[in-house]
XYZ file of C-alpha atoms in Angstrom:
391
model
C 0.000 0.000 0.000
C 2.961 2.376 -0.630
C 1.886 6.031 -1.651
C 2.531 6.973 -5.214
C 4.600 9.746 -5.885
C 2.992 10.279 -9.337
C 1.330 14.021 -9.197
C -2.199 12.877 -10.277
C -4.737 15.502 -8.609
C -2.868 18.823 -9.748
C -6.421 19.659 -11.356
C -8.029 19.814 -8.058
C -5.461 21.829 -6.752
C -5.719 26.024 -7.065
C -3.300 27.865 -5.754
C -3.789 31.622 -5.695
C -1.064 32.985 -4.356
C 0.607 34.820 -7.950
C 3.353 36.446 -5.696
C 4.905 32.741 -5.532
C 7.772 32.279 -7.896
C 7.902 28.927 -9.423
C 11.819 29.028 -9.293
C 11.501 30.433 -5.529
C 11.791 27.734 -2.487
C 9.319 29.110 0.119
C 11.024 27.355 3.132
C 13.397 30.288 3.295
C 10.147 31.501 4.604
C 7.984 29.215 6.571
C 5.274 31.343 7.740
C 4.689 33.308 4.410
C 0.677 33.024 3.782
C -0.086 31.354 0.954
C -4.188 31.970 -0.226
C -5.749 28.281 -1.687
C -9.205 27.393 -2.979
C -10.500 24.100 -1.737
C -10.923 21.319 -3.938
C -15.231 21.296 -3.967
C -16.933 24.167 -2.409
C -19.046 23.752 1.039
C -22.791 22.664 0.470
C -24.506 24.468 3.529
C -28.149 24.078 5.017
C -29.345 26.980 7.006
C -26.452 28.908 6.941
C -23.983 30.378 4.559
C -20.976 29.270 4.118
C -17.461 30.069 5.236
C -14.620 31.471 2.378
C -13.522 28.718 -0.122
C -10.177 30.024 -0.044
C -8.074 28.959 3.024
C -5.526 30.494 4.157
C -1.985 28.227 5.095
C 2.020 28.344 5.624
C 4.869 26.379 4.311
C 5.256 25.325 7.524
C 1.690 24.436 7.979
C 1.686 22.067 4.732
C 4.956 20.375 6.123
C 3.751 19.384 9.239
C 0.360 18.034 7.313
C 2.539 15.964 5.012
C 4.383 14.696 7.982
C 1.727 13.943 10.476
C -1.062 12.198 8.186
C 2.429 10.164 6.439
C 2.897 9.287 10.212
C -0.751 8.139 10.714
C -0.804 6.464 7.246
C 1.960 4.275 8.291
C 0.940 3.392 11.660
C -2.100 2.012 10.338
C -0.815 -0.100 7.749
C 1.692 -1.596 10.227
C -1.543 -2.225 12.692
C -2.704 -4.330 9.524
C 0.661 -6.391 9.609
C 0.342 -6.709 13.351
C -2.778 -7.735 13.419
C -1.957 -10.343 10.437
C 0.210 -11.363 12.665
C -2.007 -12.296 15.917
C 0.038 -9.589 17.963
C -2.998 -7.370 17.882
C -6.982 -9.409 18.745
C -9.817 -8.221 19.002
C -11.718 -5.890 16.870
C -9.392 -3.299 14.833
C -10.511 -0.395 12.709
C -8.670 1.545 10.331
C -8.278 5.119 9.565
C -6.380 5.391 6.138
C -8.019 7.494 3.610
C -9.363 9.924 6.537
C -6.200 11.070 8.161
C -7.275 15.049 6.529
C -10.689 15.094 9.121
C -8.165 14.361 12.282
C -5.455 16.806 10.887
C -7.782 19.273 9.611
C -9.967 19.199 12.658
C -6.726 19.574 14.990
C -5.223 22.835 13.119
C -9.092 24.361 13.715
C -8.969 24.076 17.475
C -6.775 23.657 20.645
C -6.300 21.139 23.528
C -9.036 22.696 25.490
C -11.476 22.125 23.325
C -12.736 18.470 22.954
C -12.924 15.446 20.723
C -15.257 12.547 21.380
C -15.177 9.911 18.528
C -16.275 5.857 17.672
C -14.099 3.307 17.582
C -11.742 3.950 14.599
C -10.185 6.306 17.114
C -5.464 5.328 16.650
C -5.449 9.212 14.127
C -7.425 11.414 16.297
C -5.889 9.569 19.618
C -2.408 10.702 17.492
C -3.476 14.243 16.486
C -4.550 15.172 19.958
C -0.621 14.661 20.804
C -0.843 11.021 21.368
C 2.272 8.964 20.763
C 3.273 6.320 18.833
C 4.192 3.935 21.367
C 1.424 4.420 23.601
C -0.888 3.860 20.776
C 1.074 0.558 19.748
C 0.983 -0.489 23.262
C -2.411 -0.376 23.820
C -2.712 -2.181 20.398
C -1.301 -4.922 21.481
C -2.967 -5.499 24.880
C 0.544 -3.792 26.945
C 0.813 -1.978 29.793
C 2.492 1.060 28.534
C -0.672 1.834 26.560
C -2.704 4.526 26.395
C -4.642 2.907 28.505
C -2.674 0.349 30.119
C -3.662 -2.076 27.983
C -7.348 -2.446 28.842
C -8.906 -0.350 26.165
C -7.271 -2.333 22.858
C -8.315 -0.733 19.214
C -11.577 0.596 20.296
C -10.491 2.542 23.485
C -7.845 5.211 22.872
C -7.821 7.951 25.548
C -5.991 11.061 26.478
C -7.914 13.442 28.879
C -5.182 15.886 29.857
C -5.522 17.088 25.248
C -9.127 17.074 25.697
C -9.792 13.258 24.099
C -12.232 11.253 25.878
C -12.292 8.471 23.421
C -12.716 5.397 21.438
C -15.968 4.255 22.023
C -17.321 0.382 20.652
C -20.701 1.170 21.029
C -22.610 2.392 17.649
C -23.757 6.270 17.897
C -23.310 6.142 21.668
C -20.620 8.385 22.174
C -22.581 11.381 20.637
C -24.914 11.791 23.866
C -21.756 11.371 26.212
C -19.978 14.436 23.487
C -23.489 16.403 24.556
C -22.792 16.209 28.005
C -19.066 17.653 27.918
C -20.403 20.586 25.895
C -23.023 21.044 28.439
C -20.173 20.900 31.488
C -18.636 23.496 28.824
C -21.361 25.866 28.965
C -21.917 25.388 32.740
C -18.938 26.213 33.488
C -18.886 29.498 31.161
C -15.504 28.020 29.223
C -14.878 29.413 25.574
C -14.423 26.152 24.451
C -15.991 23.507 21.984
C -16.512 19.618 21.834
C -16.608 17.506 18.656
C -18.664 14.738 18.717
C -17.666 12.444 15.547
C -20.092 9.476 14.137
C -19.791 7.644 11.200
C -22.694 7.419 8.495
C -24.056 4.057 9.883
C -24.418 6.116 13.643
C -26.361 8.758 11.450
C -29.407 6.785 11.645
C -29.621 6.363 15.595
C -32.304 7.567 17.834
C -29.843 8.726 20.110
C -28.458 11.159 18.111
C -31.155 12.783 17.154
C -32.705 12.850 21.092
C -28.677 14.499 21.969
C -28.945 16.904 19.367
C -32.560 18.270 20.179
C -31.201 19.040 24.007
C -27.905 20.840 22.240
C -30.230 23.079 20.328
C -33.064 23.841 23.350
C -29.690 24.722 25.298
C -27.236 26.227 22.530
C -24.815 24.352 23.296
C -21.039 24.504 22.181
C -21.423 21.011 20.634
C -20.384 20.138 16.844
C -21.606 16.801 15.304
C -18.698 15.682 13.229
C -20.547 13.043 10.720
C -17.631 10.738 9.230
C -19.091 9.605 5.708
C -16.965 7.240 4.503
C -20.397 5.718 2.362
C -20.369 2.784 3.952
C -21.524 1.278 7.430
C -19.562 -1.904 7.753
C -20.930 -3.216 4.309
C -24.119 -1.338 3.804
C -23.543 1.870 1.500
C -25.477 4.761 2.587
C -27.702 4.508 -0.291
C -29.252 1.248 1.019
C -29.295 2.352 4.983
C -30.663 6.048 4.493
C -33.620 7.684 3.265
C -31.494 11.057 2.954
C -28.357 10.296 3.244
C -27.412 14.241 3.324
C -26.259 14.078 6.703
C -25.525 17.958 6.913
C -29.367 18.613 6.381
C -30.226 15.651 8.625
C -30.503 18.687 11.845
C -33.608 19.982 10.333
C -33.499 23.294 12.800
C -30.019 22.809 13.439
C -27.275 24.567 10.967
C -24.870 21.773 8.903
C -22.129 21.902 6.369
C -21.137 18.968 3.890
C -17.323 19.515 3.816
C -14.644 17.944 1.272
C -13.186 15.630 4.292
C -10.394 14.520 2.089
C -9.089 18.133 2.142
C -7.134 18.892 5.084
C -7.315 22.357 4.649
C -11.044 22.453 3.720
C -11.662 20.614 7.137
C -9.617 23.449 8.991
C -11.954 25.904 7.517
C -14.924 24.460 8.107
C -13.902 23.479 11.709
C -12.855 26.899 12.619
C -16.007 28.375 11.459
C -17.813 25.702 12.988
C -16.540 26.676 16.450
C -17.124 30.369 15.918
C -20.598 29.384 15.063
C -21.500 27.109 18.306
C -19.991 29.512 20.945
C -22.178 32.294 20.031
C -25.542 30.149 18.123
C -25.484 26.469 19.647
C -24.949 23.132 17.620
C -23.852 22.694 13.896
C -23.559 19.563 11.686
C -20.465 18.832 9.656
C -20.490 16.271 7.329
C -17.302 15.141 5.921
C -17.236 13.726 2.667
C -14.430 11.262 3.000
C -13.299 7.422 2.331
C -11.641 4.704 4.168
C -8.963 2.100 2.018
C -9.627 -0.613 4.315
C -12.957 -2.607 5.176
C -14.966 -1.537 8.216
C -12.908 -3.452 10.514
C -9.330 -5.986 9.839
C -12.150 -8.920 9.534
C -13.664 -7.075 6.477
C -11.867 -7.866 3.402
C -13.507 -4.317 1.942
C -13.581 -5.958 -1.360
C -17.055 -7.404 -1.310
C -19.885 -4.955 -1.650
C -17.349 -2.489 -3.768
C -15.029 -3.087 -6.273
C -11.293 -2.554 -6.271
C -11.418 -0.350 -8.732
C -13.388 2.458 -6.848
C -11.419 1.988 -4.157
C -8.207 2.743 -6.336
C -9.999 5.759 -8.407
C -10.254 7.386 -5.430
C -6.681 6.743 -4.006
C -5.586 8.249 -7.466
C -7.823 11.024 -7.722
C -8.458 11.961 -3.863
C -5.943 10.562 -1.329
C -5.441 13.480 1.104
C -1.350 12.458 1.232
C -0.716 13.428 -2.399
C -3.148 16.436 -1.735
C -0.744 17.748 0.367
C 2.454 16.490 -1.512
C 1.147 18.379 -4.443
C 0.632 21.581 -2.784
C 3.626 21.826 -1.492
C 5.599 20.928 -4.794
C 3.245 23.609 -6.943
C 4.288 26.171 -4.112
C 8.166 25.089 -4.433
C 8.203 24.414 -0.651
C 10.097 20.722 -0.955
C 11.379 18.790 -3.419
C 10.071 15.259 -4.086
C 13.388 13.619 -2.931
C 12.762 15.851 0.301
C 9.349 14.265 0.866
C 10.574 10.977 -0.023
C 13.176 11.248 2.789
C 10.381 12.177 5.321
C 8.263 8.990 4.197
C 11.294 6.763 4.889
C 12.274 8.697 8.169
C 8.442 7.778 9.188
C 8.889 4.458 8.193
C 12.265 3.916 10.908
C 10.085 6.177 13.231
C 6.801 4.023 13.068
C 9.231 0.688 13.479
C 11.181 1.966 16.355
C 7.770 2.371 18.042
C 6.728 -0.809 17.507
C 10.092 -2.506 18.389
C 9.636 -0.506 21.826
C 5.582 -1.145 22.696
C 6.561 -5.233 21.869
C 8.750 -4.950 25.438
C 6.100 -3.648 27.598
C 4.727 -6.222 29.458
C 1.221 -7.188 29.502
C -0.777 -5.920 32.377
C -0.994 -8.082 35.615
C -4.197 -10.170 36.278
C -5.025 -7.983 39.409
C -5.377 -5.026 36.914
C -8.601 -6.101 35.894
C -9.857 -4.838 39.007
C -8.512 -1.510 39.000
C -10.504 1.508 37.074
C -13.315 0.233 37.660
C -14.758 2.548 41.278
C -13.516 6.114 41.658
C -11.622 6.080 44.692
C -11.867 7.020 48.015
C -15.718 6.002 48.425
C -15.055 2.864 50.562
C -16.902 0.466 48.454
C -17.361 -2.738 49.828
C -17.665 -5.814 48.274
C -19.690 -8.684 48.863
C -20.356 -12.100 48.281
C -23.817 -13.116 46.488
C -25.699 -13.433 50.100
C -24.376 -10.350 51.288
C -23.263 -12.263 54.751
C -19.484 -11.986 54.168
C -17.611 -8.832 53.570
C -15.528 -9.669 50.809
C -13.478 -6.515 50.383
C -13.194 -3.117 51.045
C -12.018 -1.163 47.847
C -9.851 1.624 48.192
């Protein structure tokens, strides 16, 4: 699944910035603004529309290059580890959407909050997570993210604002509700972003959350993840409408490019202006996962390999990126070939170091489970003998 280096999307690329030699390197400069026009323009619903020119930096582009090149290669080494029985369990990938986590993250900081579903290792890695944690956890250790209880599904990282990872379908939207409400309580100028993929879109519980964000106006913003397909169903076959940005009805929404990086930093940005001062919006990001739903899907079986490959060629938000910053004479290929290989060595070392953390101890299945210092006591099934007293 190597990335092609071939320059195949330079039509849906528009740079705008005319002051930009084409014999001048731009890293001489790193902050220098440089003015682009998204690839497709937003499709709103009850609202207008942010700018379809976004605003970036040389150094900006690098860092998107190198981060979702990062994420890109520590999920297709979470394939070979699962392949190879040292991750079990359920395992869902994120390649293909790496620009909705990096987008998302340039929109907002640490104080503001992410709530997502179970294909979770990108966002648990754009809210500062690290690599080893995230392999750790993979694979069952103890020096995971968390401790090795948690697996694929589970990712956490409360001190950046990332409560989770979450296995259950749609249910994490409610839980996003209630941090946006603690938000508002507690008169913070901050956001939360609850994420869902399309097959969530359909639950009851979404729409019963939303309902209370708008009666409240609260800073909540429903991240819909449409990667056209719940496990195997396409959208076509499991929705009615499956315009998810309209799918509010009173509430605001926003179809976004989600294979854009930059596109998603717009839209996120306005997204959070919009909820602190009007209450809940709707973004739904138009994107695509490479894999199947989960490592048990093959992903071959209700499409067909050649869609799958069109839109690698024509879409992939890498080569996005790659191209942007070659048009704008900010790297050279072999420079961005050299950071692809240095990811590689970076993404093995991890592994090489989460593969000696042990595996948690048996009497860690017991911890985490009552907030201490309530004196809990345990008893047997009679309630006669006082089993234990937990601290």
């Amino acid at each position: 699944m190597a990335l092609s280096t071939i320059r195949t999307v330079n039509h849906l690329l528009k740079p705008f910035t005319a002051a930009i030699s084409a014999t001048r390197r731009l890293s001489s400069d790193s902050n220098a603004t440089i003015s682009v026009e998204i690839s497709k323009p937003y499709t709103a619903h009850n609202i207008d529309p942010p700018s379809s020119i976004v605003e970036t930096t040389p150094n900006e582009l690098m860092t998107f290059f190198a981060d979702m090149v990062e994420m890109r290669r520590m999920e297709i080494a979470a394939d070979s580890l699962y392949k190879a029985k040292l991750i079990r369990g359920f395992c869902h990938l994120y390649d293909g959407q790496e620009a909705v986590a990096i987008g998302m993250e340039a929109a907002i900081t640490k104080k503001d909050c992410i709530i997502t579903a179970y294909r979770d290792h990108c966002i648990f890695l754009a809210r500062g997570g690290g690599l080893v944690e995230s392999f750790a956890e993979l694979m069952g250790r103890k020096d995971g993210c968390s401790k090795g209880k948690g697996g694929s599904m589970h990712f956490y990282k409360k001190d950046s604002g990332f409560y989770g990872g979450h296995g259950i379908v749609g249910a994490q939207v409610p839980l996003g509700i209630g941090i946006s409400f603690a938000q508002k309580y507690n008169k913070e100028d901050h956001v939360t972003f609850a994420m869902y993929g399309d097959g969530a879109a359909n639950q009851g519980q979404l729409f019963e959350a939303l309902n209370m964000a708008a009666l409240w106006d609260l800073p909540a913003i429903l991240v819909c993840e449409n990667n056209h397909y719940g496990m195997g169903t396409a959208e076509w076959r499991a929705a009615k409408s499956p315009a998810y940005y309209k799918r509010g009805d009173y509430v605001p929404g926003l179809k976004v490019d989600g294979m854009d990086a930059l596109a998603v930093k717009q839209a996120c940005k306005f997204a959070k202006d919009h909820v602190l001062k009007k209450g809940p919006i709707i973004l739904e990001m138009d994107t695509y996962r490479y894999h199947g739903h989960s490592m048990s899907d093959p992903g071959s079986t209700y499409r067909t390999r050649d869609e799958i490959s069109g839109v690698r060629g024509e879409r992939d938000p890498v080569e996005r990126i790659r191209n942007l910053i070659l048009d704008h004479n900010i790297a050279t290929e072999q420079e961005l070939k050299d950071i692809e290989k240095g990811k590689r060595k970076v993404v093995d070392e991890a592994i090489a170091k989460a593969k000696e953390s042990p595996m948690p101890d048996p009497s860690d299945l017991f911890t985490n489970v009552y907030v201490k210092g309530f004196g809990v006591e345990v008893f047997g099934a009679d309630r006669k003998e006082l089993r234990a007293t937990l601290p």
